[in-house]
Amino acid sequence: MPQTETSARALRRVGWLVGLVPLVGLWAGVAFWTAPGITARVAGEGEGIAAATAAGSGEPWLRIAARGRDLVALGEAPDEASRAIAIARLNALESPRRIVSEIGLVETAAPFQWAATWTGHSGVTLEGSRPVEIGRRALEVEVTGAIGAGTPLRDAARAAKGAPPDFAAAATFLAARLPSLAPGGKAVLTDTVLSLSGEALDLAAYDALRNALARPPEGFSLGRIDVLPPRITEYRFALARTGLGVTLSGFVPSEAVRQAALALARLTTEGGPVEDRLQAARGLPSGVDPLVLIDFMGKFAALIQAGEVAYEGGAVSVRGDAIDPQAIPDAQALMRDARPAGIGAGTVSLVAKPLSPYRVSLRRTAEAVTVSGHLPDEDTRRRVLAALRQRVFREPVIDRTRLAEGAPAGLAPALEAGAGLLSTLATGEATVIDRTLNLSGESLYPEAAARAPEKVAAVLPPGWTGEVAVDAKEPEARRDGDSCRQGVAAATATADLRFPVGSTALTPAFYPALDALAALAKTCPDLKVAVSGPADPPGAKPPPSDDPKPPEKKTAAKAKAEATKTEKSKAEKGKPDKEKAPEPIAEAKPPEDETSGLARQRALALVEYLLQAGMRPGQIAAGPDKGAGPATVALAP
């Protein structure tokens, strides 16, 4: 019996628990079906109050979000009073269990910054400040319209004062750039400065970004643009050279590298056309410096007259026509011995062809005279360089020529003539192409420019033709007399115009002062100066020569003449005095003043330099010789 009662009590307890399960399920079902209605009712009551806060933009500043029976108030109130009124009205509602206020106040943002982050398929996240004058929904419509209709948008920006004019135009301009970036790309507007960062989706997107950013909205400027080009797997860079110019193709990792490649191409083609087909892309191995790669490829490009230097598959190769036979072993040695780290050795496939056309260039600038191209032998090279150094005093002569066969007959005299013509120009170039001499540049004087064609025709070897394009340099503004006199004093005030002992050669210390005088003479046409050469100090001796002059050798004819003279002298001495004709008394002559002669030669060296530098003959003369010390420049009447 006791056991039966215990079992009955246990069954009653289990039965109660079994009955509780349906009750819980019923309660959960009721809550599930009724909760959305409660949330909607709570939100609906709040929406009515939010709608009443519409400001000048036409949109309510108050936003409502329901969390179960809690009501969350969002937005930026125009002032403290408006915020207090809104919270009081919400607290008066019966349905919400609790009012959670996240209402801020509209403030002035300085700087005014708005940002949009691209998350790809997830849409765009907005942060920072938006103009209080533009409603949130109105701005969201413009932003999504620029990106693409239906783009998900998470707007966490807060209304603020201080936005720049035309904020919406700048914001939509930036937003339209976001789809060209990989997820994580970001656009930032700070006052009137536009910034963009991220990685371009592909080559087309990168080019589209560059083109669009070149034309920002009016009134706005570009700030930090840090857009990485896309990464590719087959990285290639090539420089192709033809007789017409240079073409660059392939990829570069940055704009700085592009500019370096263009500079190399212009140097290679020596002023010829350069075609840029480069695209920005990443993919160059991390161990390869792009600038070092470009410099290495440029050395190969200098060895070909037509062909291509290419980097692909991690290696550099060169093919085409070599500039001369020596260029082939030079290229092979370059590939073998000078290849930078990380760059593989490709093929060197060059052939040497007769040069056509045969080209030599003498180019004069303010910095130097450069000889480039090809010459047939060392003797011609020495003749050309000597002709230039005899006529050009101020600029160094730089030799960049190579030796190659195929030169036209008369090349050496034609180049010597070109050197003489080039020395009369302020800047210019004398170029030989086969049997044609082209002279171009600026002459110091209109008369010299007008006579240039006649001079070219007169000095060319037979069978050669000349082409001339020489213009007169524009005259500089004239200066008054006082300014010219002060200019002479200023040009020579600190100059050390001292000649080496026993020498008439100008030292580098002369050039700044003499060049300044020549430049001054161009703006002072009435200026006249006299230069005086100095003598050496008494007892001064020149340094010993490393190449003493050998003793003079007597020829057979000279020895015979001296013997005859000696015999004649002996015969005359044997005659009586009465048979000798009386000799007239000659006027005594002072011995030649070697010191004065050296001073005069130095003065003439100064005059010659100034004439070569551009002074007119009537503006410069040799003054009276002077004693030891520096040369002097004096105003002439």
XYZ file of C-alpha atoms in Angstrom:
637
model
C 0.000 0.000 0.000
C 2.666 2.531 0.857
C 4.457 1.649 -2.335
C 1.249 2.266 -4.351
C 0.788 5.751 -2.832
C 4.380 6.684 -3.639
C 3.904 5.698 -7.261
C 0.687 7.738 -7.501
C 2.391 10.854 -6.160
C 5.207 10.465 -8.677
C 2.750 10.169 -11.528
C 0.983 13.347 -10.404
C 4.265 15.264 -10.437
C 5.214 14.002 -13.890
C 1.761 14.794 -15.207
C 2.107 18.392 -14.023
C 5.387 18.732 -15.870
C 3.907 17.178 -18.976
C 1.078 19.698 -18.892
C 3.575 22.575 -18.494
C 5.211 21.918 -21.864
C 2.116 22.779 -23.962
C 1.546 25.806 -21.774
C 5.063 27.115 -22.481
C 4.608 26.440 -26.174
C 1.321 28.320 -26.134
C 2.943 31.270 -24.400
C 5.855 31.353 -26.848
C 3.484 31.209 -29.788
C 1.451 34.076 -28.451
C 4.634 36.116 -27.862
C 5.933 35.275 -31.349
C 2.766 36.379 -33.033
C 2.100 39.392 -30.898
C 5.717 40.805 -30.534
C 5.937 42.245 -34.049
C 2.667 43.925 -33.553
C 3.821 45.443 -30.292
C 7.103 46.648 -31.917
C 5.211 48.086 -34.861
C 2.753 49.806 -32.534
C 5.573 51.289 -30.476
C 7.398 52.470 -33.608
C 4.206 53.827 -35.128
C 3.496 56.012 -32.110
C 7.030 57.403 -32.277
C 6.888 58.053 -36.019
C 4.080 60.488 -35.532
C 6.193 62.585 -33.201
C 9.238 62.306 -35.539
C 7.215 63.546 -38.520
C 6.426 66.736 -36.647
C 10.162 67.658 -36.499
C 10.566 68.352 -40.207
C 13.015 71.232 -40.602
C 13.921 73.520 -43.511
C 15.192 70.577 -45.554
C 11.706 69.072 -45.600
C 12.851 65.963 -43.750
C 12.336 65.275 -40.009
C 15.514 65.565 -37.981
C 14.172 62.976 -35.511
C 14.438 59.307 -36.435
C 12.770 56.445 -34.541
C 13.875 52.824 -34.165
C 11.988 50.234 -32.054
C 13.798 47.487 -30.134
C 11.030 45.315 -28.813
C 9.002 47.598 -26.519
C 11.922 50.062 -26.238
C 11.912 53.150 -28.453
C 15.278 54.545 -29.619
C 15.373 58.244 -30.616
C 18.084 59.228 -33.156
C 19.107 62.345 -35.059
C 20.528 65.794 -34.437
C 18.228 68.424 -32.949
C 18.688 72.007 -34.157
C 18.938 73.186 -30.526
C 18.592 72.055 -26.917
C 14.977 73.152 -26.621
C 13.897 71.122 -29.653
C 15.625 68.055 -28.255
C 13.915 68.451 -24.842
C 10.473 68.857 -26.461
C 10.943 65.755 -28.594
C 12.053 63.610 -25.643
C 9.137 64.839 -23.520
C 6.627 63.911 -26.219
C 8.130 60.466 -26.578
C 8.026 59.909 -22.821
C 4.313 60.693 -22.902
C 3.581 57.692 -25.109
C 1.904 54.731 -23.414
C 3.141 51.822 -25.528
C 6.939 52.093 -25.204
C 8.402 50.481 -22.126
C 11.440 52.766 -22.204
C 12.719 55.720 -24.283
C 16.427 55.485 -25.216
C 17.649 58.900 -26.365
C 20.610 59.068 -28.761
C 19.711 62.535 -30.002
C 22.611 64.892 -30.602
C 22.777 68.586 -31.384
C 23.651 70.219 -34.694
C 27.131 71.763 -34.336
C 29.635 73.418 -36.629
C 32.196 70.928 -37.964
C 35.661 72.348 -38.563
C 37.060 70.868 -40.672
C 33.929 69.602 -42.356
C 34.700 65.996 -43.248
C 32.553 63.379 -44.933
C 33.732 59.860 -45.829
C 32.353 56.967 -47.855
C 33.847 53.463 -47.595
C 33.180 50.915 -50.345
C 32.424 47.427 -49.070
C 31.655 45.811 -52.413
C 28.438 43.807 -52.495
C 27.663 45.017 -48.982
C 27.325 48.570 -50.261
C 28.673 51.797 -48.824
C 29.201 53.071 -45.297
C 28.920 56.833 -44.766
C 30.645 58.531 -41.836
C 31.537 61.992 -40.608
C 29.350 65.039 -41.188
C 26.679 65.875 -43.698
C 25.244 69.364 -44.320
C 22.302 70.157 -42.075
C 20.718 71.928 -45.051
C 20.485 68.639 -46.983
C 18.127 65.991 -45.679
C 19.589 62.581 -44.926
C 17.361 60.767 -47.392
C 17.961 63.364 -50.133
C 21.724 62.919 -49.834
C 21.412 59.133 -49.738
C 19.418 59.222 -52.965
C 22.134 61.256 -54.698
C 24.946 59.028 -53.416
C 23.275 55.757 -54.386
C 22.363 57.246 -57.747
C 26.015 57.998 -58.443
C 27.122 54.508 -57.387
C 24.227 52.497 -58.765
C 20.550 52.186 -57.979
C 19.815 49.715 -55.221
C 23.250 49.977 -53.595
C 22.956 49.115 -49.875
C 23.782 52.129 -47.738
C 24.697 52.365 -44.063
C 24.542 56.042 -43.152
C 26.248 56.961 -39.896
C 26.962 60.590 -40.846
C 25.683 63.312 -38.520
C 24.152 66.607 -39.547
C 26.443 69.581 -39.000
C 26.990 73.178 -40.031
C 29.990 74.447 -42.007
C 29.677 72.410 -45.219
C 31.334 73.899 -48.327
C 29.159 75.149 -51.186
C 28.222 72.474 -53.736
C 28.867 69.725 -51.166
C 26.425 67.388 -52.897
C 28.246 67.688 -56.256
C 31.590 66.802 -54.657
C 30.093 63.932 -52.630
C 28.463 62.354 -55.663
C 31.679 62.825 -57.689
C 33.598 60.838 -55.087
C 30.861 58.246 -54.695
C 30.905 57.582 -58.449
C 34.599 56.592 -58.170
C 34.006 53.893 -55.524
C 32.849 51.051 -57.833
C 36.223 51.268 -59.630
C 37.953 50.267 -56.376
C 38.282 46.916 -54.655
C 36.366 46.499 -51.341
C 37.969 48.719 -48.711
C 38.359 51.729 -51.012
C 37.594 55.027 -49.351
C 36.618 58.508 -50.529
C 37.006 61.491 -48.199
C 35.820 65.075 -48.595
C 37.518 67.521 -46.204
C 36.149 71.020 -46.721
C 36.966 71.537 -50.427
C 39.693 68.868 -50.741
C 38.960 65.487 -52.348
C 40.920 62.374 -51.373
C 40.705 58.804 -52.623
C 42.488 55.609 -51.580
C 42.286 51.930 -52.404
C 43.203 49.478 -55.138
C 41.854 49.701 -58.667
C 39.782 46.722 -59.802
C 41.511 46.367 -63.182
C 43.459 48.296 -65.813
C 40.355 49.883 -67.323
C 39.167 51.029 -63.897
C 42.571 52.543 -63.111
C 42.607 54.514 -66.358
C 39.027 55.654 -65.759
C 39.988 56.899 -62.291
C 42.986 58.831 -63.630
C 40.881 60.493 -66.311
C 38.079 61.408 -63.911
C 40.380 62.780 -61.208
C 42.013 65.037 -63.769
C 38.764 67.070 -63.781
C 37.499 67.551 -60.197
C 34.313 69.572 -59.597
C 34.708 73.326 -59.851
C 35.749 74.870 -56.557
C 37.341 71.662 -55.257
C 40.926 70.397 -55.398
C 42.626 67.039 -55.109
C 44.295 66.008 -51.876
C 45.846 62.642 -51.156
C 45.229 60.282 -54.075
C 46.582 56.896 -53.079
C 45.074 54.530 -55.607
C 47.144 51.435 -56.248
C 47.164 50.052 -59.785
C 45.832 46.515 -60.223
C 48.093 43.504 -59.819
C 48.747 41.369 -62.902
C 50.518 38.048 -63.337
C 52.264 38.613 -66.697
C 54.341 41.724 -66.098
C 56.077 43.170 -69.172
C 57.952 46.368 -70.023
C 59.407 47.110 -73.470
C 61.258 49.871 -75.294
C 61.089 49.686 -79.088
C 63.357 51.878 -81.209
C 62.929 52.769 -84.871
C 64.344 55.388 -87.152
C 61.364 57.573 -86.290
C 61.581 57.469 -82.495
C 60.910 55.340 -79.428
C 57.756 53.514 -78.281
C 57.212 52.459 -74.664
C 54.742 49.661 -73.930
C 53.815 47.328 -71.106
C 53.408 48.221 -67.447
C 54.902 50.488 -64.795
C 54.129 50.276 -61.070
C 53.711 54.031 -60.507
C 53.540 57.422 -62.162
C 57.075 58.233 -60.967
C 58.419 55.191 -62.794
C 56.475 56.219 -65.916
C 58.176 59.625 -65.895
C 61.589 57.982 -65.464
C 60.879 55.725 -68.471
C 59.811 58.716 -70.578
C 62.967 60.629 -69.624
C 65.088 57.662 -70.693
C 63.231 57.398 -74.001
C 63.764 61.103 -74.769
C 67.451 60.764 -74.014
C 67.714 57.681 -76.221
C 66.014 59.248 -79.201
C 67.890 62.568 -78.753
C 64.868 64.779 -79.185
C 62.899 62.484 -81.476
C 59.257 61.510 -80.897
C 58.335 59.262 -77.966
C 55.085 57.288 -77.929
C 53.748 56.360 -74.484
C 51.671 53.156 -74.429
C 52.415 52.306 -70.796
C 49.766 51.211 -68.324
C 49.997 51.260 -64.551
C 49.993 47.828 -62.935
C 51.689 45.935 -60.138
C 53.313 42.560 -60.596
C 57.025 43.327 -60.807
C 58.855 40.960 -58.415
C 59.604 42.570 -55.061
C 63.339 42.017 -55.498
C 63.508 44.137 -58.686
C 63.919 47.905 -58.424
C 61.915 49.381 -61.342
C 64.239 52.379 -61.725
C 67.304 50.130 -61.820
C 65.545 47.936 -64.407
C 64.788 50.940 -66.619
C 68.364 52.197 -66.397
C 69.702 48.745 -67.322
C 67.387 48.494 -70.317
C 68.406 51.992 -71.409
C 72.005 50.827 -71.789
C 70.855 48.209 -74.306
C 68.667 50.746 -76.103
C 71.739 52.915 -76.684
C 73.361 50.018 -78.565
C 70.617 49.502 -81.172
C 69.534 51.651 -84.081
C 66.329 49.637 -84.559
C 64.820 46.857 -82.457
C 63.385 46.185 -79.008
C 64.593 45.804 -75.446
C 62.026 43.900 -73.365
C 61.561 42.642 -69.800
C 59.179 39.721 -69.557
C 59.130 36.442 -67.717
C 61.603 37.918 -65.241
C 64.392 38.423 -67.826
C 65.670 41.163 -70.150
C 66.204 40.438 -73.844
C 67.367 42.590 -76.752
C 66.945 42.077 -80.481
C 67.358 44.150 -83.622
C 70.018 46.061 -85.543
C 73.133 47.110 -83.623
C 74.418 50.635 -84.029
C 77.795 49.237 -85.109
C 79.722 45.924 -84.995
C 81.279 46.738 -81.621
C 77.813 47.051 -80.079
C 77.232 43.274 -80.276
C 80.060 42.248 -77.888
C 79.234 45.313 -75.775
C 75.646 44.066 -75.350
C 76.814 40.534 -74.553
C 79.220 41.848 -71.904
C 76.486 44.036 -70.459
C 74.135 41.076 -70.123
C 76.835 38.896 -68.621
C 78.613 41.278 -66.249
C 76.329 44.222 -65.416
C 72.912 42.624 -64.893
C 71.260 43.880 -61.659
C 70.121 41.494 -58.947
C 66.748 39.833 -59.501
C 66.801 40.241 -63.287
C 67.288 37.170 -65.448
C 69.478 36.990 -68.566
C 67.466 36.751 -71.755
C 68.695 36.550 -75.318
C 70.975 38.994 -77.140
C 69.994 38.785 -80.792
C 71.688 41.641 -82.638
C 73.002 41.982 -86.169
C 75.364 44.646 -87.500
C 74.256 46.361 -90.677
C 75.881 49.191 -92.619
C 74.932 52.485 -91.074
C 72.207 54.172 -93.047
C 72.161 57.061 -92.755
C 75.658 57.862 -91.453
C 75.037 60.480 -88.805
C 77.244 62.763 -86.700
C 76.017 65.603 -84.484
C 77.797 68.604 -82.953
C 75.434 70.236 -80.455
C 76.167 73.450 -78.547
C 74.267 74.514 -75.442
C 75.047 76.933 -72.645
C 76.567 74.054 -70.650
C 78.633 72.072 -73.153
C 79.405 71.115 -76.748
C 78.557 67.457 -77.336
C 79.757 65.334 -80.237
C 77.682 62.190 -80.842
C 77.109 59.652 -83.575
C 79.770 57.739 -85.529
C 83.198 58.496 -86.939
C 85.287 56.267 -89.227
C 88.572 56.306 -87.270
C 90.592 57.851 -84.463
C 92.262 60.368 -86.770
C 88.890 61.867 -87.756
C 87.874 61.953 -84.096
C 91.037 63.879 -83.149
C 90.526 66.361 -86.000
C 86.915 67.092 -85.054
C 87.634 67.509 -81.337
C 90.662 69.705 -82.047
C 88.613 71.917 -84.380
C 86.041 72.456 -81.647
C 88.515 73.102 -78.834
C 90.308 75.700 -80.937
C 87.102 77.681 -81.406
C 85.044 77.082 -78.230
C 86.513 78.523 -75.048
C 83.745 78.592 -72.483
C 82.052 75.199 -72.696
C 83.643 71.778 -72.258
C 83.694 69.493 -75.309
C 82.109 66.103 -74.583
C 82.865 63.180 -76.905
C 80.163 60.519 -77.223
C 81.102 59.177 -80.647
C 81.687 55.567 -81.667
C 83.715 54.183 -84.562
C 81.997 52.595 -87.539
C 82.690 52.127 -91.239
C 80.615 53.586 -94.028
C 81.457 57.290 -93.638
C 80.917 59.447 -96.740
C 83.952 60.918 -98.486
C 84.905 64.330 -97.135
C 83.404 63.723 -93.691
C 86.377 65.088 -91.731
C 86.612 68.464 -93.565
C 82.826 68.794 -93.468
C 82.818 68.321 -89.698
C 85.712 70.754 -89.271
C 83.708 73.297 -91.241
C 80.667 72.534 -89.104
C 82.721 73.136 -85.955
C 83.729 76.559 -87.227
C 80.148 77.469 -88.107
C 78.838 76.207 -84.770
C 81.291 78.398 -82.858
C 79.584 81.498 -84.327
C 76.210 80.508 -82.822
C 75.009 81.164 -79.283
C 73.286 77.768 -79.270
C 72.670 75.312 -82.065
C 73.568 72.103 -83.822
C 75.594 71.055 -86.837
C 74.414 67.637 -88.002
C 75.861 65.504 -90.784
C 73.509 62.988 -92.402
C 75.376 61.175 -95.157
C 76.565 64.072 -97.405
C 74.298 66.785 -96.028
C 75.310 69.301 -93.363
C 72.398 70.790 -91.428
C 73.107 73.921 -89.385
C 70.455 75.202 -86.993
C 70.326 77.431 -83.947
C 70.510 81.038 -82.784
C 73.068 83.599 -83.890
C 74.045 86.542 -81.736
C 73.518 89.013 -84.581
C 71.013 89.332 -87.461
C 73.852 89.916 -89.960
C 75.538 86.649 -89.020
C 72.236 84.764 -89.316
C 71.659 86.229 -92.788
C 75.155 85.214 -93.954
C 74.928 81.653 -92.577
C 73.662 79.979 -95.826
C 76.443 81.632 -97.833
C 79.088 80.519 -95.329
C 77.840 76.925 -95.330
C 77.944 76.728 -99.125
C 81.476 78.143 -99.171
C 83.070 75.679 -96.731
C 81.499 72.366 -97.761
C 83.559 69.751 -99.642
C 82.631 68.992 -103.273
C 79.503 66.873 -103.623
C 78.067 67.988 -100.289
C 74.883 69.985 -99.700
C 73.948 72.242 -96.836
C 70.699 73.183 -95.108
C 70.535 76.191 -92.793
C 67.939 77.230 -90.201
C 69.666 79.946 -88.183
C 67.704 82.736 -86.510
C 68.977 85.897 -84.868
C 68.743 85.903 -81.095
C 66.261 88.429 -79.774
C 68.125 91.486 -78.468
C 67.938 92.155 -74.759
C 66.648 95.411 -73.332
C 69.173 98.266 -73.546
C 70.677 99.691 -70.371
C 71.598 103.293 -69.649
C 75.190 104.527 -69.498
C 75.481 104.651 -65.714
C 74.133 101.125 -65.378
C 76.609 99.889 -68.014
C 79.575 101.459 -66.234
C 78.463 99.989 -62.927
C 78.083 96.624 -64.647
C 81.720 96.677 -65.805
C 82.884 97.415 -62.279
C 80.690 94.680 -60.811
C 81.862 92.085 -63.364
C 85.547 92.630 -62.598
C 85.460 93.609 -58.923
C 86.155 90.164 -57.486
C 87.722 88.465 -60.531
C 91.229 87.024 -60.272
C 92.599 87.902 -63.729
C 96.124 86.550 -63.263
C 97.984 84.652 -65.971
C 100.320 81.760 -65.208
C 103.975 82.829 -65.353
C 105.215 82.924 -68.929
C 101.803 81.871 -70.353
C 99.065 83.570 -72.376
C 96.474 80.856 -71.577
C 93.302 81.896 -69.757
C 92.583 80.066 -66.510
C 89.045 79.060 -65.445
C 89.025 82.053 -63.056
C 88.813 84.394 -66.092
C 85.624 82.990 -67.578
C 82.893 84.287 -65.193
C 84.142 87.885 -65.460
C 84.712 87.800 -69.217
C 81.356 86.133 -69.874
C 79.655 88.776 -67.732
C 81.361 91.521 -69.751
C 80.265 89.930 -73.041
C 76.683 89.638 -71.805
C 76.767 93.253 -70.610
C 77.987 94.448 -74.013
C 74.857 93.060 -75.676
C 72.623 95.359 -73.620
C 75.087 98.268 -73.729
C 75.771 98.841 -77.460
C 77.715 102.063 -76.759
C 79.968 100.402 -74.196
C 83.705 100.403 -75.041
C 86.380 98.797 -72.912
C 90.129 98.310 -73.151
C 91.885 95.286 -71.681
C 95.511 95.485 -70.619
C 97.746 92.467 -70.325
C 100.235 92.308 -67.439
C 103.911 91.487 -67.452
C 105.420 88.833 -65.216
C 107.054 89.882 -61.940
C 110.841 90.490 -62.201
C 112.771 87.272 -61.877
C 109.667 85.067 -62.247
C 110.365 81.868 -64.114
C 107.823 79.566 -65.730
C 107.622 76.008 -64.399
C 109.947 73.575 -66.182
C 108.462 72.021 -69.278
C 107.803 68.301 -69.281
C 108.635 68.217 -72.996
C 111.793 70.313 -73.597
C 112.465 71.417 -77.144
C 115.173 69.244 -78.768
C 118.271 70.959 -80.128
C 117.893 72.156 -83.683
C 119.375 69.829 -86.290
C 121.451 71.297 -89.103
C 120.599 70.326 -92.593
C 123.351 69.760 -95.206
C 122.458 72.994 -97.016
C 122.556 75.001 -93.805
C 125.951 73.524 -92.816
C 127.373 74.401 -96.262
C 126.078 77.978 -96.042
C 127.649 78.440 -92.623
C 131.020 77.090 -93.906
C 130.952 79.496 -96.857
C 130.176 82.404 -94.529
C 133.127 81.441 -92.294
C 135.564 81.267 -95.217
C 134.388 84.641 -96.495
C 134.879 86.171 -93.082
C 138.444 84.811 -92.889
C 139.287 86.200 -96.324
C 138.029 89.639 -95.430
C 140.093 89.672 -92.277
C 143.279 89.084 -94.316
C 142.827 92.255 -96.489
C 144.538 95.551 -95.601
C 142.424 98.184 -93.844
C 142.697 100.604 -96.784
C 140.897 98.186 -99.059
C 137.998 97.845 -96.757
C 135.029 100.036 -97.479
C 134.099 102.261 -94.562
C 130.994 101.002 -92.776
C 128.254 103.461 -91.882
C 127.627 104.029 -88.262
C 124.276 102.325 -87.500
C 121.854 103.874 -85.056
C 121.839 101.931 -81.820
C 118.607 99.863 -81.314
C 117.367 98.923 -77.911
C 117.106 95.182 -77.268
C 113.618 93.702 -77.749
C 111.491 93.960 -74.561
C 110.294 90.386 -74.072
C 108.252 91.461 -71.045
C 106.300 93.995 -73.096
C 105.705 91.458 -75.836
C 104.195 88.973 -73.366
C 101.875 91.629 -71.952
C 100.672 92.497 -75.461
C 100.009 88.826 -76.301
C 97.983 88.461 -73.116
C 95.892 91.491 -73.977
C 95.216 90.076 -77.441
C 94.175 86.719 -75.891
C 91.619 88.576 -73.771
C 90.341 90.506 -76.806
C 89.965 87.294 -78.825
C 87.976 85.591 -76.076
C 85.593 88.531 -75.659
C 85.014 88.687 -79.418
C 84.239 84.961 -79.457
C 81.866 85.494 -76.511
C 79.827 88.030 -78.485
C 81.327 91.498 -78.095
C 81.508 93.537 -81.303
C 84.937 94.600 -82.619
C 84.175 98.257 -81.907
C 83.446 97.525 -78.251
C 86.774 95.949 -77.288
C 90.413 96.931 -77.789
C 93.822 96.168 -76.328
C 94.863 98.824 -73.847
C 98.346 99.914 -72.784
C 100.626 97.233 -71.379
C 101.002 97.210 -67.613
C 103.381 95.878 -65.040
C 103.159 92.741 -62.995
C 99.813 91.847 -61.492
C 96.368 90.951 -62.812
C 94.943 91.955 -66.174
C 92.718 95.033 -66.073
C 89.552 96.158 -67.832
C 89.014 99.902 -68.219
C 86.272 101.973 -69.787
C 87.424 103.420 -73.098
C 86.399 106.905 -74.216
